[in-house]
Amino acid sequence: MQLEETWLSATRFPDLTIAHMKKSKFSYIENECGVKIDGCYESIVPILPSPELAKLLHISTKDPIIRMQTQAIDEHHQPIDYSILYTNMFEFQVKYYLPRQAPSGPRTPRAES
């Protein structure tokens, strides 16, 4: 289970509804509002939950959780949204595939000893 708190500008997105949020806020922002999303800043930290969060996540206050803060920005680097997500640490899994990047520039031969 994951809990999410999100802040969006009511002035910038006046037609946003709960129905949009249940599907994809980013689909609404890009397809219905014509805003190009450039990227997202993310910060992930482990924390101990407050009693309220522990109750909502059905865990103990001694069980660590993941707190993720995100801020999406548009192509002009203006904020689109700000979110805080809370996830049970035992259910959170991150997998990455990082392609190897070839070094840029000419290679310098190494001297052999």
mmCIF file of C-alpha atoms in Angstrom:
data_model
loop_
_atom_site.group_PDB
_atom_site.id
_atom_site.type_symbol
_atom_site.label_atom_id
_atom_site.label_comp_id
_atom_site.label_asym_id
_atom_site.label_seq_id
_atom_site.Cartn_x
_atom_site.Cartn_y
_atom_site.Cartn_z
ATOM 1 C CA MET A 1 0.000 0.000 0.000
ATOM 2 C CA GLN A 2 1.134 3.531 -0.724
ATOM 3 C CA LEU A 3 -0.214 6.853 0.514
ATOM 4 C CA GLU A 4 0.240 9.981 -1.569
ATOM 5 C CA GLU A 5 -0.185 13.666 -0.802
ATOM 6 C CA THR A 6 -0.084 15.885 -3.886
ATOM 7 C CA TRP A 7 -0.209 19.624 -4.373
ATOM 8 C CA LEU A 8 -1.118 21.140 -7.745
ATOM 9 C CA SER A 9 -1.947 24.721 -8.701
ATOM 10 C CA ALA A 10 -5.727 25.220 -8.861
ATOM 11 C CA THR A 11 -5.069 28.299 -11.009
ATOM 12 C CA ARG A 12 -2.947 26.386 -13.507
ATOM 13 C CA PHE A 13 -5.146 23.264 -13.561
ATOM 14 C CA PRO A 14 -8.692 24.508 -12.794
ATOM 15 C CA ASP A 15 -10.487 21.554 -14.433
ATOM 16 C CA LEU A 16 -8.585 18.823 -12.546
ATOM 17 C CA THR A 17 -10.943 16.347 -10.868
ATOM 18 C CA ILE A 18 -10.677 13.348 -8.562
ATOM 19 C CA ALA A 19 -11.421 11.192 -11.634
ATOM 20 C CA HIS A 20 -8.238 12.514 -13.301
ATOM 21 C CA MET A 21 -6.229 11.757 -10.164
ATOM 22 C CA LYS A 22 -7.571 8.189 -9.999
ATOM 23 C CA LYS A 23 -6.301 7.583 -13.536
ATOM 24 C CA SER A 24 -3.196 9.641 -14.323
ATOM 25 C CA LYS A 25 -2.591 13.225 -13.313
ATOM 26 C CA PHE A 26 0.290 13.377 -15.785
ATOM 27 C CA SER A 27 -1.908 12.214 -18.677
ATOM 28 C CA TYR A 28 -4.363 14.997 -17.786
ATOM 29 C CA ILE A 29 -1.555 17.580 -17.520
ATOM 30 C CA GLU A 30 0.048 16.648 -20.851
ATOM 31 C CA ASN A 31 -2.937 15.606 -22.975
ATOM 32 C CA GLU A 32 -5.728 17.862 -21.718
ATOM 33 C CA CYS A 33 -3.731 20.901 -20.568
ATOM 34 C CA GLY A 34 -0.972 20.755 -23.204
ATOM 35 C CA VAL A 35 1.831 21.061 -20.650
ATOM 36 C CA LYS A 36 5.042 19.246 -21.617
ATOM 37 C CA ILE A 37 6.611 17.523 -18.620
ATOM 38 C CA ASP A 38 10.395 17.897 -18.729
ATOM 39 C CA GLY A 39 11.250 15.703 -15.758
ATOM 40 C CA CYS A 40 10.950 15.052 -12.066
ATOM 41 C CA TYR A 41 13.166 15.550 -9.041
ATOM 42 C CA GLU A 42 12.956 12.707 -6.515
ATOM 43 C CA SER A 43 14.255 12.265 -2.998
ATOM 44 C CA ILE A 44 13.886 8.933 -1.183
ATOM 45 C CA VAL A 45 14.562 8.456 2.543
ATOM 46 C CA PRO A 46 13.674 5.812 5.129
ATOM 47 C CA ILE A 47 11.747 7.116 8.152
ATOM 48 C CA LEU A 48 9.733 5.785 11.068
ATOM 49 C CA PRO A 49 6.019 6.426 10.597
ATOM 50 C CA SER A 50 3.851 8.596 12.789
ATOM 51 C CA PRO A 51 1.063 6.727 14.604
ATOM 52 C CA GLU A 52 -1.399 7.995 11.970
ATOM 53 C CA LEU A 53 0.721 6.759 9.031
ATOM 54 C CA ALA A 54 1.379 3.420 10.735
ATOM 55 C CA LYS A 55 -2.354 2.906 11.206
ATOM 56 C CA LEU A 56 -3.111 3.769 7.570
ATOM 57 C CA LEU A 57 -0.341 1.447 6.321
ATOM 58 C CA HIS A 58 -1.333 -1.326 8.786
ATOM 59 C CA ILE A 59 2.145 -1.501 10.330
ATOM 60 C CA SER A 60 3.844 -0.764 13.646
ATOM 61 C CA THR A 61 5.345 2.643 14.405
ATOM 62 C CA LYS A 62 8.630 0.723 14.747
ATOM 63 C CA ASP A 63 8.523 -0.519 11.135
ATOM 64 C CA PRO A 64 10.478 1.762 8.786
ATOM 65 C CA ILE A 65 8.745 3.225 5.750
ATOM 66 C CA ILE A 66 9.965 4.977 2.619
ATOM 67 C CA ARG A 67 9.169 8.664 2.185
ATOM 68 C CA MET A 68 9.543 9.849 -1.409
ATOM 69 C CA GLN A 69 9.295 13.529 -2.289
ATOM 70 C CA THR A 70 8.807 14.379 -5.957
ATOM 71 C CA GLN A 71 8.522 17.583 -7.937
ATOM 72 C CA ALA A 72 7.674 17.470 -11.626
ATOM 73 C CA ILE A 73 8.708 20.429 -13.773
ATOM 74 C CA ASP A 74 7.609 21.599 -17.196
ATOM 75 C CA GLU A 75 9.785 22.424 -20.209
ATOM 76 C CA HIS A 76 10.293 25.953 -18.813
ATOM 77 C CA HIS A 77 11.457 24.459 -15.487
ATOM 78 C CA GLN A 78 8.323 25.687 -13.710
ATOM 79 C CA PRO A 79 6.879 23.401 -11.003
ATOM 80 C CA ILE A 80 3.916 21.267 -12.028
ATOM 81 C CA ASP A 81 3.243 19.354 -8.837
ATOM 82 C CA TYR A 82 4.781 18.427 -5.531
ATOM 83 C CA SER A 83 4.077 15.047 -3.954
ATOM 84 C CA ILE A 84 5.017 13.115 -0.853
ATOM 85 C CA LEU A 85 4.532 9.349 -1.032
ATOM 86 C CA TYR A 86 4.722 6.950 1.909
ATOM 87 C CA THR A 87 5.334 3.252 1.274
ATOM 88 C CA ASN A 88 5.755 0.224 3.500
ATOM 89 C CA MET A 89 9.491 -0.473 3.258
ATOM 90 C CA PHE A 90 8.891 -4.213 3.052
ATOM 91 C CA GLU A 91 6.726 -3.732 -0.058
ATOM 92 C CA PHE A 92 8.966 -1.176 -1.763
ATOM 93 C CA GLN A 93 11.244 -2.469 -4.476
ATOM 94 C CA VAL A 94 13.389 -0.544 -6.918
ATOM 95 C CA LYS A 95 14.952 -2.118 -9.985
ATOM 96 C CA TYR A 96 17.251 -0.280 -12.366
ATOM 97 C CA TYR A 97 18.886 -1.077 -15.638
ATOM 98 C CA LEU A 98 21.792 1.279 -16.195
ATOM 99 C CA PRO A 99 23.300 1.051 -19.662
ATOM 100 C CA ARG A 100 27.062 1.368 -19.752
ATOM 101 C CA GLN A 101 28.155 4.608 -21.320
ATOM 102 C CA ALA A 102 31.301 4.546 -23.437
ATOM 103 C CA PRO A 103 33.877 7.063 -22.221
ATOM 104 C CA SER A 104 33.847 10.267 -24.227
ATOM 105 C CA GLY A 105 36.962 11.500 -25.968
ATOM 106 C CA PRO A 106 40.029 9.596 -27.106
ATOM 107 C CA ARG A 107 41.331 6.815 -24.919
ATOM 108 C CA THR A 108 44.816 7.151 -23.524
ATOM 109 C CA PRO A 109 46.803 3.908 -23.546
ATOM 110 C CA ARG A 110 47.879 2.756 -20.108
ATOM 111 C CA ALA A 111 51.557 2.207 -19.515
ATOM 112 C CA GLU A 112 52.427 -1.368 -18.679
ATOM 113 C CA SER A 113 54.806 -2.073 -15.841
#
